[in-house]
mmCIF file of C-alpha atoms and ligand atoms in Angstrom:
data_model
loop_
_atom_site.group_PDB
_atom_site.id
_atom_site.type_symbol
_atom_site.label_atom_id
_atom_site.label_comp_id
_atom_site.label_asym_id
_atom_site.label_seq_id
_atom_site.Cartn_x
_atom_site.Cartn_y
_atom_site.Cartn_z
ATOM 1 C CA MET A 1 -0.029 -11.883 15.479
ATOM 2 C CA TYR A 2 -2.866 -11.081 13.137
ATOM 3 C CA LYS A 3 -5.023 -13.309 10.967
ATOM 4 C CA ARG A 4 -5.068 -10.660 8.271
ATOM 5 C CA VAL A 5 -3.163 -7.713 6.874
ATOM 6 C CA ALA A 6 -4.762 -5.131 4.578
ATOM 7 C CA ILE A 7 -2.371 -2.758 2.795
ATOM 8 C CA LEU A 8 -4.381 0.096 1.302
ATOM 9 C CA GLY A 9 -2.284 2.238 -1.040
ATOM 10 C CA ILE A 10 -3.069 5.706 -2.356
ATOM 11 C CA ASP A 11 -0.960 6.569 -5.391
ATOM 12 C CA GLY A 12 0.599 10.025 -5.325
ATOM 13 C CA MET A 13 -0.839 11.099 -1.972
ATOM 14 C CA GLY A 14 2.549 11.707 -0.369
ATOM 15 C CA LYS A 15 1.831 13.308 2.997
ATOM 16 C CA PHE A 16 -0.827 15.640 1.599
ATOM 17 C CA ASN A 17 -3.573 13.892 3.571
ATOM 18 C CA ALA A 18 -2.344 16.113 6.429
ATOM 19 C CA LYS A 19 -3.908 19.026 4.527
ATOM 20 C CA ALA A 20 -7.087 17.249 3.381
ATOM 21 C CA SER A 21 -10.304 16.264 5.116
ATOM 22 C CA THR A 22 -9.952 12.542 5.844
ATOM 23 C CA PRO A 23 -12.593 11.536 8.409
ATOM 24 C CA CYS A 24 -12.293 7.802 7.693
ATOM 25 C CA MET A 25 -8.512 7.646 8.086
ATOM 26 C CA ASP A 26 -8.721 9.924 11.125
ATOM 27 C CA GLU A 27 -11.106 7.475 12.752
ATOM 28 C CA LEU A 28 -9.117 4.407 11.650
ATOM 29 C CA PHE A 29 -5.861 5.781 13.068
ATOM 30 C CA ALA A 30 -7.319 7.468 16.175
ATOM 31 C CA ASN A 31 -5.517 4.813 18.246
ATOM 32 C CA GLY A 32 -3.004 3.891 15.571
ATOM 33 C CA ALA A 33 0.602 4.685 14.769
ATOM 34 C CA VAL A 34 1.262 7.219 12.037
ATOM 35 C CA ILE A 35 4.159 8.921 10.309
ATOM 36 C CA TYR A 36 3.849 11.836 7.897
ATOM 37 C CA ASP A 37 7.489 11.982 6.909
ATOM 38 C CA ALA A 38 8.316 8.433 5.981
ATOM 39 C CA VAL A 39 10.771 8.274 3.099
ATOM 40 C CA THR A 40 9.930 6.580 -0.158
ATOM 41 C CA SER A 41 12.308 5.341 -2.851
ATOM 42 C CA VAL A 42 13.933 7.494 -5.495
ATOM 43 C CA PRO A 43 13.211 8.082 -8.245
ATOM 44 C CA THR A 44 9.768 8.875 -6.834
ATOM 45 C CA ILE A 45 7.886 6.952 -9.495
ATOM 46 C CA SER A 46 5.131 4.385 -9.104
ATOM 47 C CA GLY A 47 6.970 1.316 -10.426
ATOM 48 C CA GLU A 48 10.007 1.961 -8.245
ATOM 49 C CA CYS A 49 8.032 2.870 -5.113
ATOM 50 C CA TRP A 50 5.308 0.203 -5.225
ATOM 51 C CA GLY A 51 8.140 -2.196 -6.005
ATOM 52 C CA SER A 52 9.880 -1.212 -2.765
ATOM 53 C CA MET A 53 6.633 -1.388 -0.776
ATOM 54 C CA LEU A 54 5.963 -4.932 -1.975
ATOM 55 C CA HIS A 55 9.507 -6.367 -2.271
ATOM 56 C CA GLY A 56 11.235 -4.910 0.804
ATOM 57 C CA VAL A 57 14.271 -3.550 -1.046
ATOM 58 C CA GLY A 58 15.099 -0.390 -2.998
ATOM 59 C CA PRO A 59 14.744 0.136 -6.771
ATOM 60 C CA LYS A 60 18.394 -0.636 -7.601
ATOM 61 C CA THR A 61 17.841 -4.054 -6.068
ATOM 62 C CA HIS A 62 14.324 -5.004 -7.207
ATOM 63 C CA GLY A 63 14.925 -3.434 -10.614
ATOM 64 C CA LEU A 64 11.340 -2.328 -11.113
ATOM 65 C CA THR A 65 10.446 0.767 -13.125
ATOM 66 C CA ASN A 66 7.165 1.705 -14.804
ATOM 67 C CA ALA A 67 8.511 0.336 -18.090
ATOM 68 C CA VAL A 68 9.716 -2.934 -16.539
ATOM 69 C CA ALA A 69 6.518 -3.472 -14.553
ATOM 70 C CA SER A 70 4.402 -2.709 -17.632
ATOM 71 C CA THR A 71 6.170 -5.095 -19.954
ATOM 72 C CA LYS A 72 7.306 -8.196 -18.104
ATOM 73 C CA PRO A 73 6.270 -10.398 -15.206
ATOM 74 C CA TYR A 74 8.415 -10.279 -12.072
ATOM 75 C CA ASP A 75 10.966 -13.090 -11.823
ATOM 76 C CA VAL A 76 9.306 -15.810 -9.735
ATOM 77 C CA ASN A 77 12.769 -16.965 -8.571
ATOM 78 C CA SER A 78 14.095 -13.516 -7.688
ATOM 79 C CA PRO A 79 16.121 -13.352 -4.459
ATOM 80 C CA TYR A 80 13.848 -10.414 -3.585
ATOM 81 C CA PRO A 81 10.381 -11.948 -3.275
ATOM 82 C CA SER A 82 7.265 -9.873 -2.748
ATOM 83 C CA ILE A 83 5.292 -10.040 0.476
ATOM 84 C CA PHE A 84 2.852 -12.166 -1.538
ATOM 85 C CA ARG A 85 5.513 -14.768 -2.310
ATOM 86 C CA ALA A 86 6.668 -14.749 1.315
ATOM 87 C CA ALA A 87 3.068 -15.294 2.410
ATOM 88 C CA ARG A 88 2.356 -17.997 -0.160
ATOM 89 C CA GLU A 89 5.505 -19.989 0.634
ATOM 90 C CA ALA A 90 4.560 -20.088 4.317
ATOM 91 C CA MET A 91 0.789 -20.430 3.851
ATOM 92 C CA PRO A 92 -0.124 -22.617 0.874
ATOM 93 C CA GLU A 93 -3.864 -22.431 1.568
ATOM 94 C CA ALA A 94 -4.224 -18.738 2.422
ATOM 95 C CA LYS A 95 -6.344 -16.420 0.320
ATOM 96 C CA LEU A 96 -4.222 -13.600 -1.076
ATOM 97 C CA ALA A 97 -5.642 -10.730 -3.110
ATOM 98 C CA SER A 98 -4.460 -7.641 -4.972
ATOM 99 C CA PHE A 99 -6.803 -5.025 -6.426
ATOM 100 C CA SER A 100 -5.051 -2.394 -8.467
ATOM 101 C CA HIS A 101 -6.220 0.491 -10.647
ATOM 102 C CA TRP A 102 -2.688 0.643 -12.122
ATOM 103 C CA ASN A 103 -2.528 -2.829 -13.582
ATOM 104 C CA PRO A 104 1.292 -3.232 -13.814
ATOM 105 C CA ILE A 105 1.236 -3.899 -10.064
ATOM 106 C CA ASN A 106 -0.726 -7.075 -10.764
ATOM 107 C CA THR A 107 1.043 -8.043 -13.966
ATOM 108 C CA GLY A 108 4.632 -6.918 -13.335
ATOM 109 C CA ILE A 109 5.268 -6.322 -9.631
ATOM 110 C CA ILE A 110 3.452 -9.186 -7.878
ATOM 111 C CA GLU A 111 4.622 -12.576 -9.121
ATOM 112 C CA ASP A 112 2.064 -14.365 -11.280
ATOM 113 C CA ASN A 113 2.465 -17.958 -10.048
ATOM 114 C CA LEU A 114 1.150 -17.521 -6.518
ATOM 115 C CA ASP A 115 -2.606 -18.019 -6.874
ATOM 116 C CA VAL A 116 -3.195 -14.410 -5.885
ATOM 117 C CA CYS A 117 -6.692 -13.171 -6.769
ATOM 118 C CA LYS A 118 -5.943 -10.106 -8.895
ATOM 119 C CA GLY A 119 -8.566 -7.492 -9.727
ATOM 120 C CA HIS A 120 -8.145 -4.446 -11.964
ATOM 121 C CA ILE A 121 -10.418 -1.716 -13.270
ATOM 122 C CA ASN A 122 -9.616 1.838 -14.374
ATOM 123 C CA ASP A 123 -11.853 3.533 -11.819
ATOM 124 C CA ASP A 124 -11.249 3.804 -8.077
ATOM 125 C CA THR A 125 -14.940 3.698 -7.093
ATOM 126 C CA GLN A 126 -15.571 0.644 -9.246
ATOM 127 C CA LEU A 127 -12.378 -0.921 -7.903
ATOM 128 C CA CYS A 128 -13.705 -0.398 -4.384
ATOM 129 C CA ASP A 129 -17.010 -2.052 -5.342
ATOM 130 C CA MET A 130 -15.017 -4.968 -6.752
ATOM 131 C CA ILE A 131 -13.101 -5.262 -3.462
ATOM 132 C CA LEU A 132 -16.289 -5.166 -1.377
ATOM 133 C CA GLY A 133 -17.801 -7.904 -3.549
ATOM 134 C CA TYR A 134 -14.658 -9.999 -3.163
ATOM 135 C CA LEU A 135 -14.715 -9.560 0.613
ATOM 136 C CA ASP A 136 -18.357 -10.669 0.740
ATOM 137 C CA ALA A 137 -17.261 -14.083 -0.519
ATOM 138 C CA ASN A 138 -13.622 -14.360 0.594
ATOM 139 C CA ASP A 139 -11.582 -13.843 3.750
ATOM 140 C CA PRO A 140 -8.122 -12.859 2.509
ATOM 141 C CA THR A 141 -5.110 -13.260 4.761
ATOM 142 C CA LEU A 142 -3.367 -10.548 2.753
ATOM 143 C CA LEU A 143 -5.157 -7.834 0.797
ATOM 144 C CA PHE A 144 -3.310 -5.192 -1.194
ATOM 145 C CA VAL A 145 -5.124 -2.272 -2.810
ATOM 146 C CA GLN A 146 -3.853 0.523 -5.040
ATOM 147 C CA PHE A 147 -6.129 3.515 -5.679
ATOM 148 C CA ASP A 148 -4.779 5.671 -8.512
ATOM 149 C CA GLU A 149 -6.980 8.747 -8.890
ATOM 150 C CA VAL A 150 -5.236 10.952 -6.325
ATOM 151 C CA ASP A 151 -2.097 10.749 -8.494
ATOM 152 C CA GLY A 152 -4.217 11.516 -11.554
ATOM 153 C CA ALA A 153 -5.583 14.613 -9.810
ATOM 154 C CA GLY A 154 -2.030 15.636 -8.875
ATOM 155 C CA HIS A 155 -0.834 15.446 -12.465
ATOM 156 C CA LYS A 156 -3.898 17.378 -13.641
ATOM 157 C CA PHE A 157 -4.347 20.047 -10.961
ATOM 158 C CA GLY A 158 -1.022 20.034 -9.070
ATOM 159 C CA TYR A 159 -0.102 18.095 -5.949
ATOM 160 C CA GLY A 160 -1.534 20.020 -3.020
ATOM 161 C CA ALA A 161 -4.107 21.919 -5.128
ATOM 162 C CA LYS A 162 -7.714 22.157 -3.951
ATOM 163 C CA MET A 163 -9.058 19.584 -6.433
ATOM 164 C CA PHE A 164 -6.213 17.230 -5.487
ATOM 165 C CA LEU A 165 -7.037 17.522 -1.788
ATOM 166 C CA GLU A 166 -10.732 16.940 -2.549
ATOM 167 C CA LYS A 167 -9.777 13.734 -4.376
ATOM 168 C CA ILE A 168 -7.933 12.556 -1.257
ATOM 169 C CA THR A 169 -11.208 13.079 0.648
ATOM 170 C CA GLU A 170 -13.052 10.961 -1.958
ATOM 171 C CA ILE A 171 -10.543 8.120 -1.672
ATOM 172 C CA ASP A 172 -10.610 8.394 2.109
ATOM 173 C CA ALA A 173 -14.298 7.467 1.870
ATOM 174 C CA LEU A 174 -13.407 4.362 -0.201
ATOM 175 C CA ILE A 175 -10.830 3.352 2.415
ATOM 176 C CA GLY A 176 -13.613 3.793 4.954
ATOM 177 C CA GLN A 177 -15.894 1.443 3.005
ATOM 178 C CA VAL A 178 -13.246 -1.278 2.972
ATOM 179 C CA VAL A 179 -12.612 -0.892 6.704
ATOM 180 C CA VAL A 180 -16.358 -0.982 7.448
ATOM 181 C CA LYS A 181 -16.609 -4.231 5.485
ATOM 182 C CA TYR A 182 -13.905 -5.790 7.683
ATOM 183 C CA ARG A 183 -15.813 -4.618 10.754
ATOM 184 C CA GLU A 184 -19.131 -5.981 9.477
ATOM 185 C CA LYS A 185 -17.466 -9.312 8.850
ATOM 186 C CA GLY A 186 -16.085 -9.342 12.401
ATOM 187 C CA TRP A 187 -12.523 -9.376 11.074
ATOM 188 C CA ALA A 188 -11.246 -5.996 12.212
ATOM 189 C CA GLU A 189 -10.037 -7.255 15.612
ATOM 190 C CA ASP A 190 -7.639 -9.637 13.900
ATOM 191 C CA THR A 191 -6.538 -7.343 11.082
ATOM 192 C CA LEU A 192 -3.567 -5.014 10.779
ATOM 193 C CA PHE A 193 -4.577 -2.117 8.518
ATOM 194 C CA ILE A 194 -1.796 -0.247 6.750
ATOM 195 C CA VAL A 195 -2.451 2.858 4.658
ATOM 196 C CA SER A 196 0.386 4.317 2.617
ATOM 197 C CA ALA A 197 1.210 6.378 -0.430
ATOM 198 C CA ASP A 198 3.894 5.357 -2.912
ATOM 199 C CA HIS A 199 5.161 8.933 -3.451
ATOM 200 C CA GLY A 200 3.929 12.520 -3.449
ATOM 201 C CA GLY A 201 4.470 15.225 -6.017
ATOM 202 C CA ASN A 202 5.141 18.878 -6.744
ATOM 203 C CA ARG A 203 2.555 21.504 -7.480
ATOM 204 C CA ARG A 204 3.819 21.991 -11.031
ATOM 205 C CA HIS A 205 6.242 19.260 -11.941
ATOM 206 C CA GLY A 206 4.558 16.008 -11.037
ATOM 207 C CA HIS A 207 6.976 13.590 -9.444
ATOM 208 C CA GLY A 208 10.150 11.602 -9.968
ATOM 209 C CA GLY A 209 12.591 13.856 -8.112
ATOM 210 C CA ARG A 210 13.959 14.115 -4.604
ATOM 211 C CA SER A 211 12.074 17.093 -3.160
ATOM 212 C CA ARG A 212 10.333 16.716 0.182
ATOM 213 C CA ASN A 213 6.877 16.903 -1.385
ATOM 214 C CA GLU A 214 7.769 14.024 -3.686
ATOM 215 C CA LYS A 215 9.782 11.896 -1.264
ATOM 216 C CA LEU A 216 7.884 12.125 2.017
ATOM 217 C CA ILE A 217 4.859 9.901 2.462
ATOM 218 C CA PHE A 218 2.229 9.119 5.040
ATOM 219 C CA ILE A 219 2.126 5.612 6.512
ATOM 220 C CA GLY A 220 -0.463 4.601 9.104
ATOM 221 C CA PHE A 221 -0.961 1.397 11.098
ATOM 222 C CA ALA A 222 -4.107 0.348 12.949
ATOM 223 C CA GLY A 223 -4.548 -2.902 14.854
ATOM 224 C CA LYS A 224 -4.920 -4.433 18.288
ATOM 225 C CA THR A 225 -1.195 -4.449 19.103
ATOM 226 C CA VAL A 226 -0.269 -1.152 17.483
ATOM 227 C CA LYS A 227 1.204 1.353 19.896
ATOM 228 C CA ALA A 228 -0.732 4.604 19.463
ATOM 229 C CA GLY A 229 1.353 7.592 18.527
ATOM 230 C CA THR A 230 3.757 9.016 16.018
ATOM 231 C CA ILE A 231 6.463 6.896 14.412
ATOM 232 C CA ALA A 232 9.853 8.638 14.346
ATOM 233 C CA LYS A 233 11.341 7.184 11.189
ATOM 234 C CA MET A 234 10.350 4.783 8.443
ATOM 235 C CA ASN A 235 11.080 3.842 4.841
ATOM 236 C CA VAL A 236 8.522 2.551 2.356
ATOM 237 C CA LYS A 237 10.496 -0.704 2.064
ATOM 238 C CA ASP A 238 9.829 -1.430 5.765
ATOM 239 C CA ILE A 239 6.145 -2.070 5.005
ATOM 240 C CA PRO A 240 6.428 -5.698 3.821
ATOM 241 C CA ALA A 241 8.643 -6.620 6.796
ATOM 242 C CA ILE A 242 6.009 -5.195 9.128
ATOM 243 C CA ALA A 243 3.220 -7.004 7.270
ATOM 244 C CA ALA A 244 5.152 -10.275 7.428
ATOM 245 C CA HIS A 245 5.824 -9.800 11.146
ATOM 246 C CA ALA A 246 2.116 -9.177 11.782
ATOM 247 C CA LEU A 247 1.218 -12.437 10.021
ATOM 248 C CA GLY A 248 3.879 -14.373 11.911
ATOM 249 C CA LEU A 249 5.974 -14.929 8.792
ATOM 250 C CA LYS A 250 9.733 -14.930 8.696
ATOM 251 C CA ALA A 251 10.860 -12.073 6.474
ATOM 252 C CA PRO A 252 13.188 -13.092 3.623
ATOM 253 C CA GLU A 253 16.774 -12.432 4.702
ATOM 254 C CA THR A 254 17.413 -10.431 1.543
ATOM 255 C CA TRP A 255 14.881 -7.758 2.473
ATOM 256 C CA THR A 256 16.598 -4.594 3.695
ATOM 257 C CA GLY A 257 13.344 -3.152 5.036
ATOM 258 C CA LYS A 258 12.939 -3.834 8.744
ATOM 259 C CA VAL A 259 10.382 -3.871 11.519
ATOM 260 C CA LEU A 260 11.247 -0.745 13.454
ATOM 261 C CA GLU A 261 10.960 -0.849 17.184
ATOM 262 C CA GLY A 262 8.122 1.002 18.805
ATOM 263 C CA ILE A 263 5.312 0.287 16.345
ATOM 264 C CA PHE A 264 3.849 -2.633 18.281
ATOM 265 C CA LEU A 265 3.097 -2.954 21.995
HETATM 266 ZN ZN1 ZN B 301 2.631 6.459 -8.177
#
């Protein structure tokens, strides 16, 4: 059991962090559990994939696309609640927070009736500063973060290109700042850290398809009960079930994502 879970998402990173310099994640996951070939949802698009990461089911079930997430709030009575709704229903007093560069996550993917503190700004560094300021004054049970600029670099320079990999290194440093804040606060011992991408991309074509570079993503877990090593198999929709398990919550029965054996001691 953990007092906190922090899900730190890097849009478009896929598994390309394996090719980039990532000293902060390397240190965070030195004794953690990692997988570089977890499978994300198809189509490999943000709305679909973040939807699966937060709602524990695939896109055909949660129904989220970029257009849907951008134009309407998520049904607060859906049979496929987000991890935020699962947390709120079990923990009425808990502080829950989502900081997202891509605002449809806040407006269209996470339900809007849950008293979740939602922050948004179109700049990853400023978003990180906003998160650090929030953490100075608040101790969230569940924190979700989406950094967007790695995906932007992928669309501009090609996924896997030098400038793209350098952007991963920049965002790695922001992840490091968030983790350091948890340590300074004395929270890290009781926190499960999860880092994941929503999807990857191709050197020329962006993303949306089923190729390995689009579909395979990194997921890492760090925490006191995490069994160090490599995870054999995982799907993006397993993340909320694992987060719920870590917080001692019962996962909604409709979630098809599961807690796979072997992650925790
Ligand atoms: Zn994306």
